GROMACS .gro file of C-alpha atoms in nm:
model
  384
    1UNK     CA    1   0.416  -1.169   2.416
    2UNK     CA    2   0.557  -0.937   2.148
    3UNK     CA    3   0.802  -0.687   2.079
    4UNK     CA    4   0.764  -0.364   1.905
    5UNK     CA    5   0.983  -0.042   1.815
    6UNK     CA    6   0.904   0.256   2.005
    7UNK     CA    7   0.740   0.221   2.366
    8UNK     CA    8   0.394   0.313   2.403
    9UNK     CA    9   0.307   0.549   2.701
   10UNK     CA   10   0.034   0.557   2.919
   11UNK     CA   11   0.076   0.797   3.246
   12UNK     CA   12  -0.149   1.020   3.395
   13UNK     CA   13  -0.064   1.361   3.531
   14UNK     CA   14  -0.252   1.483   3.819
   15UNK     CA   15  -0.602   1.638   3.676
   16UNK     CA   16  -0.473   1.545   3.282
   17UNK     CA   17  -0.452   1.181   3.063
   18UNK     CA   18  -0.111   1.192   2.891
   19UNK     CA   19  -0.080   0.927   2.641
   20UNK     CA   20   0.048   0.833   2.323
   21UNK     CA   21  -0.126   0.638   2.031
   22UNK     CA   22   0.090   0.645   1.737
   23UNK     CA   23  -0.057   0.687   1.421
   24UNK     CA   24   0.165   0.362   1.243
   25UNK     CA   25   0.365   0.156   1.450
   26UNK     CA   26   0.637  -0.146   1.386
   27UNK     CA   27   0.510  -0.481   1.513
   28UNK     CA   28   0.838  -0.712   1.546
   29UNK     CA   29   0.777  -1.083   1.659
   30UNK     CA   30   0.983  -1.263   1.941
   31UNK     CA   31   1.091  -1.511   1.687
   32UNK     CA   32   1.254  -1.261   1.498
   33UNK     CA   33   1.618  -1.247   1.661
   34UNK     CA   34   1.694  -1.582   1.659
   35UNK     CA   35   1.564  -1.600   1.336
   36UNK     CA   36   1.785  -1.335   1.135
   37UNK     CA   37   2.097  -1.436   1.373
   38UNK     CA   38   2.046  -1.814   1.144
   39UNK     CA   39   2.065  -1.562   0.853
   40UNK     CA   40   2.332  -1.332   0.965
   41UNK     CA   41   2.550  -1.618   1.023
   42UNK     CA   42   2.498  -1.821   0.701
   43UNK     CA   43   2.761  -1.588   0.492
   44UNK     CA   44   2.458  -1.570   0.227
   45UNK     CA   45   2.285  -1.213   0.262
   46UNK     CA   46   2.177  -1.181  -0.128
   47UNK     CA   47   1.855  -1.284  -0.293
   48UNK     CA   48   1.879  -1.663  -0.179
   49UNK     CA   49   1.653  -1.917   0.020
   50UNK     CA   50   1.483  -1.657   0.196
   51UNK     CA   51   1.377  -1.466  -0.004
   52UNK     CA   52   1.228  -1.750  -0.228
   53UNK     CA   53   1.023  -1.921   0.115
   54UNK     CA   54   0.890  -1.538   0.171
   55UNK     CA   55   0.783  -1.538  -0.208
   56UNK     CA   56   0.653  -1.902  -0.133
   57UNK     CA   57   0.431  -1.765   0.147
   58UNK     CA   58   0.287  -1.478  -0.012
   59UNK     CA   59   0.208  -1.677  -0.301
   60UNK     CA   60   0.033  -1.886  -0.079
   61UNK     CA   61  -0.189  -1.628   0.088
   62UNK     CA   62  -0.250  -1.476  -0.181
   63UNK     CA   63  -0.344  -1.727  -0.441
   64UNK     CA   64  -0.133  -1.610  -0.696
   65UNK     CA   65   0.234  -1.790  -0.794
   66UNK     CA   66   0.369  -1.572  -1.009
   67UNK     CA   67   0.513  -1.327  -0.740
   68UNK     CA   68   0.765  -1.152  -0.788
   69UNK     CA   69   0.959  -1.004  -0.470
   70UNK     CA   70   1.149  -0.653  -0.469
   71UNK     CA   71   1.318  -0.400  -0.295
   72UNK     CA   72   1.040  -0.127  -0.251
   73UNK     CA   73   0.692  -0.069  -0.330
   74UNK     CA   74   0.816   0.150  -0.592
   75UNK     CA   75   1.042  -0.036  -0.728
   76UNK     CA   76   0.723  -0.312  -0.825
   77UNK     CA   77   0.553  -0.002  -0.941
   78UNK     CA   78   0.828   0.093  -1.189
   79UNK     CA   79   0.839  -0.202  -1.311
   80UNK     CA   80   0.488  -0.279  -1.342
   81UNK     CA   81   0.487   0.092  -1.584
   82UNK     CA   82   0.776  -0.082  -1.764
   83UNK     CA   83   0.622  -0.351  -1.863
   84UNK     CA   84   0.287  -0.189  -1.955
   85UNK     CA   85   0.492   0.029  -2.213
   86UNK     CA   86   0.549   0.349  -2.083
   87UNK     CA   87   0.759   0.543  -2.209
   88UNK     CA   88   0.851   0.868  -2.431
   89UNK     CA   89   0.533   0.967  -2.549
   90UNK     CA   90   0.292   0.780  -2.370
   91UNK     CA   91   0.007   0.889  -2.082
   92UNK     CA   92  -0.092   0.685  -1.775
   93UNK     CA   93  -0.360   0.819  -1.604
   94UNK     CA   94  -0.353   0.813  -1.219
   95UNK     CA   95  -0.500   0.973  -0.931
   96UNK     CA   96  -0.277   1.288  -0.738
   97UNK     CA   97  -0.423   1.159  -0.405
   98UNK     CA   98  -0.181   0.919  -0.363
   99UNK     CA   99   0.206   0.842  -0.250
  100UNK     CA  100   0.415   1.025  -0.474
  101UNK     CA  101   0.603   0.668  -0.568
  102UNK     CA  102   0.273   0.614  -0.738
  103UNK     CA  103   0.353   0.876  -0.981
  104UNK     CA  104   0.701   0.920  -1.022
  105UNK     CA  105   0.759   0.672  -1.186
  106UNK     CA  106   0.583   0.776  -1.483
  107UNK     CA  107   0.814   1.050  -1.545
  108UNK     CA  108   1.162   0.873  -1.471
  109UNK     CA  109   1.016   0.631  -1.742
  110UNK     CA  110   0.956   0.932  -1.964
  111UNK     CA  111   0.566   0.916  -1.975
  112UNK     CA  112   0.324   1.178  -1.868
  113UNK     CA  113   0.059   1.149  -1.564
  114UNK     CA  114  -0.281   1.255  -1.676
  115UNK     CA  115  -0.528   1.293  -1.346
  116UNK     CA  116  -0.822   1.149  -1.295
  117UNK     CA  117  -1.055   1.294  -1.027
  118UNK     CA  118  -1.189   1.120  -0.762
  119UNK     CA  119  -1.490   0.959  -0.649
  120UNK     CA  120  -1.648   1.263  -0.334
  121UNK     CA  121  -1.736   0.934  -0.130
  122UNK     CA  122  -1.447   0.715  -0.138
  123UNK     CA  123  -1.161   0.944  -0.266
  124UNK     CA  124  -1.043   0.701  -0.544
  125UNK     CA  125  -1.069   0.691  -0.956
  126UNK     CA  126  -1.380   0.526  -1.120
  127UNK     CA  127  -1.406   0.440  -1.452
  128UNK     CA  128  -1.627   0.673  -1.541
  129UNK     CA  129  -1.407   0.942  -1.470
  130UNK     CA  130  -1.132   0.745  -1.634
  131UNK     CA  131  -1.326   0.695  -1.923
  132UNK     CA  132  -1.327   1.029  -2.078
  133UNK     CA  133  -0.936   1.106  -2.039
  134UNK     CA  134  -0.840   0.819  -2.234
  135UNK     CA  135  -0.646   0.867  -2.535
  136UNK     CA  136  -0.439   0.714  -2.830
  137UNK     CA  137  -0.116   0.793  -2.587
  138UNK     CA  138  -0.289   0.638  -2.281
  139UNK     CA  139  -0.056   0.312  -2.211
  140UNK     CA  140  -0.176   0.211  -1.848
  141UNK     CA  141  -0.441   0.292  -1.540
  142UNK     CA  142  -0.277   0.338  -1.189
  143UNK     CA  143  -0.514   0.244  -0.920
  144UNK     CA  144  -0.483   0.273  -0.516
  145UNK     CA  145  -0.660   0.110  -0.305
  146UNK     CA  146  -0.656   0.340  -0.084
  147UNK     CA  147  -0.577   0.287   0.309
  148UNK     CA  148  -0.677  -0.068   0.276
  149UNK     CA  149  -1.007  -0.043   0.080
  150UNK     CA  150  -1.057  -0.200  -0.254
  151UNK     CA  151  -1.163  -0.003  -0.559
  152UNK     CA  152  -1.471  -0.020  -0.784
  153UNK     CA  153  -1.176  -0.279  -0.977
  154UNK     CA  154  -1.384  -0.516  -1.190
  155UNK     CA  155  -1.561  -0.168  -1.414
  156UNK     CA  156  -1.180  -0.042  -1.433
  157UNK     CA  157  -1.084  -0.364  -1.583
  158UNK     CA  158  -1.374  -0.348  -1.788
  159UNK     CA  159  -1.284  -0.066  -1.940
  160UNK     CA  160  -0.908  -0.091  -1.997
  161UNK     CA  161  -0.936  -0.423  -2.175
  162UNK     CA  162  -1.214  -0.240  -2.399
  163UNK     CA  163  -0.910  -0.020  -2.518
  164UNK     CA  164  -0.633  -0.248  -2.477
  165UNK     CA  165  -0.496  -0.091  -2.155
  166UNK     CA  166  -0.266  -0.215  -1.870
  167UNK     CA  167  -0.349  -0.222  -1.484
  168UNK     CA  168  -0.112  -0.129  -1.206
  169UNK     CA  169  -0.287  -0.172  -0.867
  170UNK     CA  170  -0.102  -0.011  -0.563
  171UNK     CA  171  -0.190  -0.204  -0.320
  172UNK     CA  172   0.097  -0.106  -0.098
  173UNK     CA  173  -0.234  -0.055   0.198
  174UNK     CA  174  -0.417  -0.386   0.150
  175UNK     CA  175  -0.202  -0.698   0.181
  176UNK     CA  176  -0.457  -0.890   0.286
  177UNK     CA  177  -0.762  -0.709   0.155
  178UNK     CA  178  -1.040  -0.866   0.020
  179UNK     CA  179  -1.296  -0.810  -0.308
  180UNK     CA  180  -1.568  -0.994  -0.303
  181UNK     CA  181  -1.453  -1.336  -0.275
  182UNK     CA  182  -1.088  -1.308  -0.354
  183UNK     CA  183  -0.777  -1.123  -0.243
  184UNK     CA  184  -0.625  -0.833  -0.413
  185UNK     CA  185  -0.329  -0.981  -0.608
  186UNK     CA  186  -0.505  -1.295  -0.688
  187UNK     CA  187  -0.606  -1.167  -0.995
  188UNK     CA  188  -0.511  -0.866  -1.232
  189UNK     CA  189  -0.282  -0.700  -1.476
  190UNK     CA  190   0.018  -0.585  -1.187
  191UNK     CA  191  -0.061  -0.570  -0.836
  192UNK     CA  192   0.203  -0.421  -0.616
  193UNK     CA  193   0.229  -0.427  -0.216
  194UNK     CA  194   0.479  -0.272   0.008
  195UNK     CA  195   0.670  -0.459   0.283
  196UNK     CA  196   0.780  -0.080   0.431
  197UNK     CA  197   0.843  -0.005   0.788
  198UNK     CA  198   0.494   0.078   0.891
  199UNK     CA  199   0.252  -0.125   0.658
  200UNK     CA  200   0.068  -0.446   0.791
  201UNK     CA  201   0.425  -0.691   0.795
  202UNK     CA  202   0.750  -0.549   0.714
  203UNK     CA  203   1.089  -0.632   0.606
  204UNK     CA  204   1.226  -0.328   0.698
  205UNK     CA  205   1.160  -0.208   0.307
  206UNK     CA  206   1.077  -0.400   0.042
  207UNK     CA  207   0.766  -0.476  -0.180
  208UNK     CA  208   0.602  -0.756  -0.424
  209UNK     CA  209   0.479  -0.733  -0.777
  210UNK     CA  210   0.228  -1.007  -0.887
  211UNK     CA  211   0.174  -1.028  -1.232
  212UNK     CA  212  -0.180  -1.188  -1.437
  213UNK     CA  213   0.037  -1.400  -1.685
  214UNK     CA  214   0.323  -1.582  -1.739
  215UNK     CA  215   0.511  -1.360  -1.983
  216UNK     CA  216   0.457  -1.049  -1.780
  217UNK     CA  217   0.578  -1.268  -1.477
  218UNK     CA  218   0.923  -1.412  -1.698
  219UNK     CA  219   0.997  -1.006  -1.810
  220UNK     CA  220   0.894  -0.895  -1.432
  221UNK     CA  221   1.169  -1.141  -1.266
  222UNK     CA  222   1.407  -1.007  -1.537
  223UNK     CA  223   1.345  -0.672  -1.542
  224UNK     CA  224   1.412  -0.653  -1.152
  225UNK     CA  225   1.791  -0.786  -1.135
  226UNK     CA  226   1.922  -0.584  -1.484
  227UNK     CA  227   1.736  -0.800  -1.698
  228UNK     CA  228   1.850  -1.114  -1.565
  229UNK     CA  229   1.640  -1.422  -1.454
  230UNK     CA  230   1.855  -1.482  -1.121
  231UNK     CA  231   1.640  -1.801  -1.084
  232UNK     CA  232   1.716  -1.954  -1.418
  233UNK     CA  233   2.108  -1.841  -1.418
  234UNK     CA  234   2.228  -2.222  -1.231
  235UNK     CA  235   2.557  -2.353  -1.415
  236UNK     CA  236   2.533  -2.054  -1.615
  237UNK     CA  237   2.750  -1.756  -1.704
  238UNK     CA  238   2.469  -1.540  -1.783
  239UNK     CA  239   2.669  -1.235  -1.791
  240UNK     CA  240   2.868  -1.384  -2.133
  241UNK     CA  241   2.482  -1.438  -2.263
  242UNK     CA  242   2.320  -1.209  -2.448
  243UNK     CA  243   2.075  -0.958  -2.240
  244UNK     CA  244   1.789  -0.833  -2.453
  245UNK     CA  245   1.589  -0.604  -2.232
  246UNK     CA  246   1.731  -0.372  -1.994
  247UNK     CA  247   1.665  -0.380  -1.608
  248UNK     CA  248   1.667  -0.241  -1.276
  249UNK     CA  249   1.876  -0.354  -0.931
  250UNK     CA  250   1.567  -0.399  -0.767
  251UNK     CA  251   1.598  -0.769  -0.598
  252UNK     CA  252   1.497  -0.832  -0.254
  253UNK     CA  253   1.766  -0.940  -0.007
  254UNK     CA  254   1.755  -1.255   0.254
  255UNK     CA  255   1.778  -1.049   0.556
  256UNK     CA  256   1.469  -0.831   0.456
  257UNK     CA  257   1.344  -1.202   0.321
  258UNK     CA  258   1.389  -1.335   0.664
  259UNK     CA  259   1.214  -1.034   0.839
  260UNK     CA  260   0.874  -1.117   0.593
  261UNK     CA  261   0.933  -1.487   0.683
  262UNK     CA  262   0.911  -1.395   1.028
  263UNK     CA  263   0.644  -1.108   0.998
  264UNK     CA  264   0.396  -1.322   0.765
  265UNK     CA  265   0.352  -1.565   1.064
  266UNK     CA  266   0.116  -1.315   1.203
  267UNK     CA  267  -0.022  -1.123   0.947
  268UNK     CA  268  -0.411  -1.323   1.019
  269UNK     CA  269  -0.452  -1.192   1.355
  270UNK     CA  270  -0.286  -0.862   1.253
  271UNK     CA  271  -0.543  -0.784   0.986
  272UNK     CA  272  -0.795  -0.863   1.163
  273UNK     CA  273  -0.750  -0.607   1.442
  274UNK     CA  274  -0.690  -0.357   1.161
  275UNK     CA  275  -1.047  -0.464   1.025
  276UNK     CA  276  -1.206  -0.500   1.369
  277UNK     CA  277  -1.081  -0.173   1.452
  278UNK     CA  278  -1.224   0.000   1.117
  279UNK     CA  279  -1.547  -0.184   1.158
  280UNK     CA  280  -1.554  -0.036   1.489
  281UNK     CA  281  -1.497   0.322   1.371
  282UNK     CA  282  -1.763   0.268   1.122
  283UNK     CA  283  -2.026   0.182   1.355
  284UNK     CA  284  -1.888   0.436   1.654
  285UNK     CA  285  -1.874   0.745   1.433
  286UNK     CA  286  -2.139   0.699   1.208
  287UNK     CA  287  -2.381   0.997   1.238
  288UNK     CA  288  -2.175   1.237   1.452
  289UNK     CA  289  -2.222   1.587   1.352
  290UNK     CA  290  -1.911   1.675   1.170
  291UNK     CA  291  -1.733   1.335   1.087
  292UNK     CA  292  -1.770   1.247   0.758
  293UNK     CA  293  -1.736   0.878   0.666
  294UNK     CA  294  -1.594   0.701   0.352
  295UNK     CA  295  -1.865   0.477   0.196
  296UNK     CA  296  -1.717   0.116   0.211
  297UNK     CA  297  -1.821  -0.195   0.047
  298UNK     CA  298  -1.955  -0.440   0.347
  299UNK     CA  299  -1.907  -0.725   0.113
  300UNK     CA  300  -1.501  -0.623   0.124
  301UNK     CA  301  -1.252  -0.720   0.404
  302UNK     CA  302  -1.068  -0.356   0.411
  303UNK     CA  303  -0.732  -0.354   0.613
  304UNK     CA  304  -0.767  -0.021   0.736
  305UNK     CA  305  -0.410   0.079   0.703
  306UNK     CA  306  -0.515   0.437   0.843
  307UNK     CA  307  -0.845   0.527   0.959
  308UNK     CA  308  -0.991   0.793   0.740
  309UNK     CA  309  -1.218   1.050   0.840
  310UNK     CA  310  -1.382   1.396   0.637
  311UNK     CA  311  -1.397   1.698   0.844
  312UNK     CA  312  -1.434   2.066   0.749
  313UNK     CA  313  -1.176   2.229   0.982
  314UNK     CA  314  -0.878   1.947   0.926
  315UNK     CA  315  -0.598   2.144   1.065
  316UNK     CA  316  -0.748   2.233   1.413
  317UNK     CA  317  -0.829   1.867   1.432
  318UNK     CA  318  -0.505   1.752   1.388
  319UNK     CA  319  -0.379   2.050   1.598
  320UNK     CA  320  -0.657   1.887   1.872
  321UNK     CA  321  -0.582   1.526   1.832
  322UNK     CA  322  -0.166   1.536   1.833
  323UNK     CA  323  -0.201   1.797   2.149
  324UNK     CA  324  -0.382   1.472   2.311
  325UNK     CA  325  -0.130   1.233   2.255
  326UNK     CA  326  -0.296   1.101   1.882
  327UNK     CA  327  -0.123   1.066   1.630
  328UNK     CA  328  -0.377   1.193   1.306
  329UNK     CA  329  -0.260   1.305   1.020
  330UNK     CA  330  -0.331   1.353   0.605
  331UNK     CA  331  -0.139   1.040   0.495
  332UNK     CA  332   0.012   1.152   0.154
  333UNK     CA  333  -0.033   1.512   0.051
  334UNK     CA  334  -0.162   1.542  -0.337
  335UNK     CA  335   0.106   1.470  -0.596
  336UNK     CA  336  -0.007   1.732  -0.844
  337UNK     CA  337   0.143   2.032  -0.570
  338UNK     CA  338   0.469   1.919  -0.663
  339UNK     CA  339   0.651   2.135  -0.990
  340UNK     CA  340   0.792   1.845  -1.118
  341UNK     CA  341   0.393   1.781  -1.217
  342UNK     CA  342   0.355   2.143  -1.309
  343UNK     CA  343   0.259   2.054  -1.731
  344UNK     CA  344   0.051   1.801  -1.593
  345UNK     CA  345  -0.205   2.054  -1.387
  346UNK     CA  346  -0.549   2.033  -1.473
  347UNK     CA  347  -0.856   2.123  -1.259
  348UNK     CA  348  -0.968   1.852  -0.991
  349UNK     CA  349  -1.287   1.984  -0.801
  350UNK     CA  350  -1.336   1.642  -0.639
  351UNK     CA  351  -0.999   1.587  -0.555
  352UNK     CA  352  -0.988   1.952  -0.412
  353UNK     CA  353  -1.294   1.883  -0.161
  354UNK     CA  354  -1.175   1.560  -0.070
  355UNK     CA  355  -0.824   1.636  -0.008
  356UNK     CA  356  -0.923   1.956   0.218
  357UNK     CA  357  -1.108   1.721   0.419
  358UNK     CA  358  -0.927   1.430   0.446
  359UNK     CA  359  -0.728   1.328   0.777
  360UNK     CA  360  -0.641   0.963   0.900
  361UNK     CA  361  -0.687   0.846   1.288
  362UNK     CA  362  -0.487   0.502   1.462
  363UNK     CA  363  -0.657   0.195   1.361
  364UNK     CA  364  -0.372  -0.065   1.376
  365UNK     CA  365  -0.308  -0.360   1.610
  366UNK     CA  366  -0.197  -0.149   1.861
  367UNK     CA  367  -0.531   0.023   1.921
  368UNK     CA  368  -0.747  -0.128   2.241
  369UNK     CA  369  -1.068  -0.050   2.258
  370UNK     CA  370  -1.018   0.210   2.525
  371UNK     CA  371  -0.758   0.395   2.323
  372UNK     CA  372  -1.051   0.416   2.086
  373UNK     CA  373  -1.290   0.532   2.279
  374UNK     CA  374  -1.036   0.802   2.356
  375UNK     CA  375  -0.995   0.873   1.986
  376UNK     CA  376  -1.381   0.894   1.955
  377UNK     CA  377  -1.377   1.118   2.214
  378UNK     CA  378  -1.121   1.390   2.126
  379UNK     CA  379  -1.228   1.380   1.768
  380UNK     CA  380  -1.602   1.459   1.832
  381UNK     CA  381  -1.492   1.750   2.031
  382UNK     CA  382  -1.238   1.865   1.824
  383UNK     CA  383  -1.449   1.871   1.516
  384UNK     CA  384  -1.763   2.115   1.752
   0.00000   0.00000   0.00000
């Protein structure tokens, strides 16, 4: 048995299905209550115990220890730009399909966001359209994963260490995905995943930055508590010490600590019904007039945060699908509409196709397979 937020509906009107499949939804285990009550009740609510046995378990499933844990997705992300040297004067370049914490960033930092187009088939950067755009100002590479599917990550890499370029992996969709053989975060420069209300687990908000190295990691756990190592600060008055490098208040707390202790219990079974759902959708909709898929890498476990789809006439879709009960959607609107990106504008024909195109269908644990037959079903008409 398990508890979730919002109740899902399934009536049916005389001569009409009414339902409602959400698009994200909040899973919230039974154990949780009595759980955060223990918490609650301690008198400790600050970065403590909890927070360190969440950091503990996602360093486990990961396969990476040097996690650092945080209070948003962006927060990691900022810091992760920090720490790769941006700053007054200096580029990153990053992709405008994308949440806008992706790219903001940048600019509160004082850098500049130079866009890279995107790849027609899986709507994310390659190196070889990252290649050209590179110059003496470039500092870093910001690369999404998009909706739960690994990039084209090892020719990235390739090329960034060629020019002595930084990393920062959003990987706020995939906690959990796989490349190959290992797990996103295992390996590379920054990798950052979100905790938010509607990813895979949750602790209400909240994120994780894992670095490649052990310096990055020391100025990471600093840089996130106003430059302060609060595990390192024991029989210490660290405020009377000297603080070289400035920082953010960007800790994690124990009650959103205690939610990921309680979440991260089920995140196996969770993913997979994410995947099993996308590898459903793959083989369902493959070949229907209309429906354009993303190519995927078999040899990947994607998580399939949202189900994405190409069609030509996106807005009547959604129009059809939410007018059925489904929530569909595009998940983040392009970055470069904004003003505040208005010096940055350059022309994206890629990105323009594939963001025309682009809307996202249910594909989370929530999804049985005769809600998705349903889905299947209102799409391919709504797309003739």
């Amino acid at each position: 048995m398990y508890l979730w937020i919002g109740k899902r509906i399934e009536t049916v009107e005389v001569g009409k299905e009414n339902r409602n499949i959400p698009l994200f939804k909040v899973f919230m285990p039974p154990e949780t209550m009595e759980m955060m009550e223990e918490t609650l009740q301690s008198g400790f609510l600050a970065e403590g115990n909890k927070v360190r046995a969440f950091r503990d378990e996602i360093a486990k499933f990961i396969g990476n220890d040097r996690v650092v844990p945080v209070n948003s997705c962006t927060m990691g992300l900022t810091i992760a730009f920090k720490l790769a040297g941006v700053g007054p004067g200096t580029e990153v370049i990053s992709t405008a399909l994308t949440c806008v914490a992706g790219n903001e960033p940048v600019q509160m930092l004082g850098g500049k966001v130079v866009w890279s187009d995107v790849d027609l088939e899986t709507g994310m950067v390659t190196a070889d359209l990252i290649e050209p755009l590179i110059s003496p100002r470039t500092k870093a590479i910001y690369v999404l994963h998009k909706e739960g599917a690994p990039a084209d990550i090892e020719a990235i890499y390739d090329l960034a260490k060629s020019r002595g370029l930084k990393v920062i992996e959003d990987a706020a969709h995939a906690f959990g995905a796989r490349r190959r053989d290992w797990k996103i975060g295992a390996k590379g420069d920054f990798v950052v995943f979100s905790f938010q209300a509607i990813k895979h687990i949750t602790t209400g908000d909240g994120g994780a930055l894992l670095c490649a190295n052990e310096e990055d990691f020391r100025r990471a756990k600093k840089a996130k508590w106003f430059g302060i190592d609060r595990d390192a600060r024991e029989g210490r008055d660290v405020w009377r010490e000297d603080i070289p490098e400035w920082g953010f208040k960007g800790n994690m707390n124990d009650i959103a600590g205690t939610l990921g202790l309680a979440q991260i219990r089920h995140v196996d079974w969770i993913l997979e019904k994410f995947h099993q759902n996308g590898r459903r959708y793959d083989r369902e909709l493959a070949g229907i007039p209309g429906v354009g898929l993303l190519k995927r890498d078999p040899n990947d476990f994607q998580t399939y945060w949202g189900y994405t789809v190409l069609v030509e006439n996106r807005d009547a879709v959604i129009a059809a699908m939410t007018e059925a009960g489904i929530g569909a959607s595009q998940i983040h609107v392009r970055n470069d509409c904004y003003s505040m990106f208005d010096a940055d504008r350059r022309d994206l024909p890629n990105t323009d196709w594939f963001d025309a195109r682009e809307v996202s269908i249910p594909c989370g644990w929530w999804v049985d397979q005769n809600d998705q037959d349903y889905i299947i079903e209102i799409l391919k008409k709504a797309v003739q």
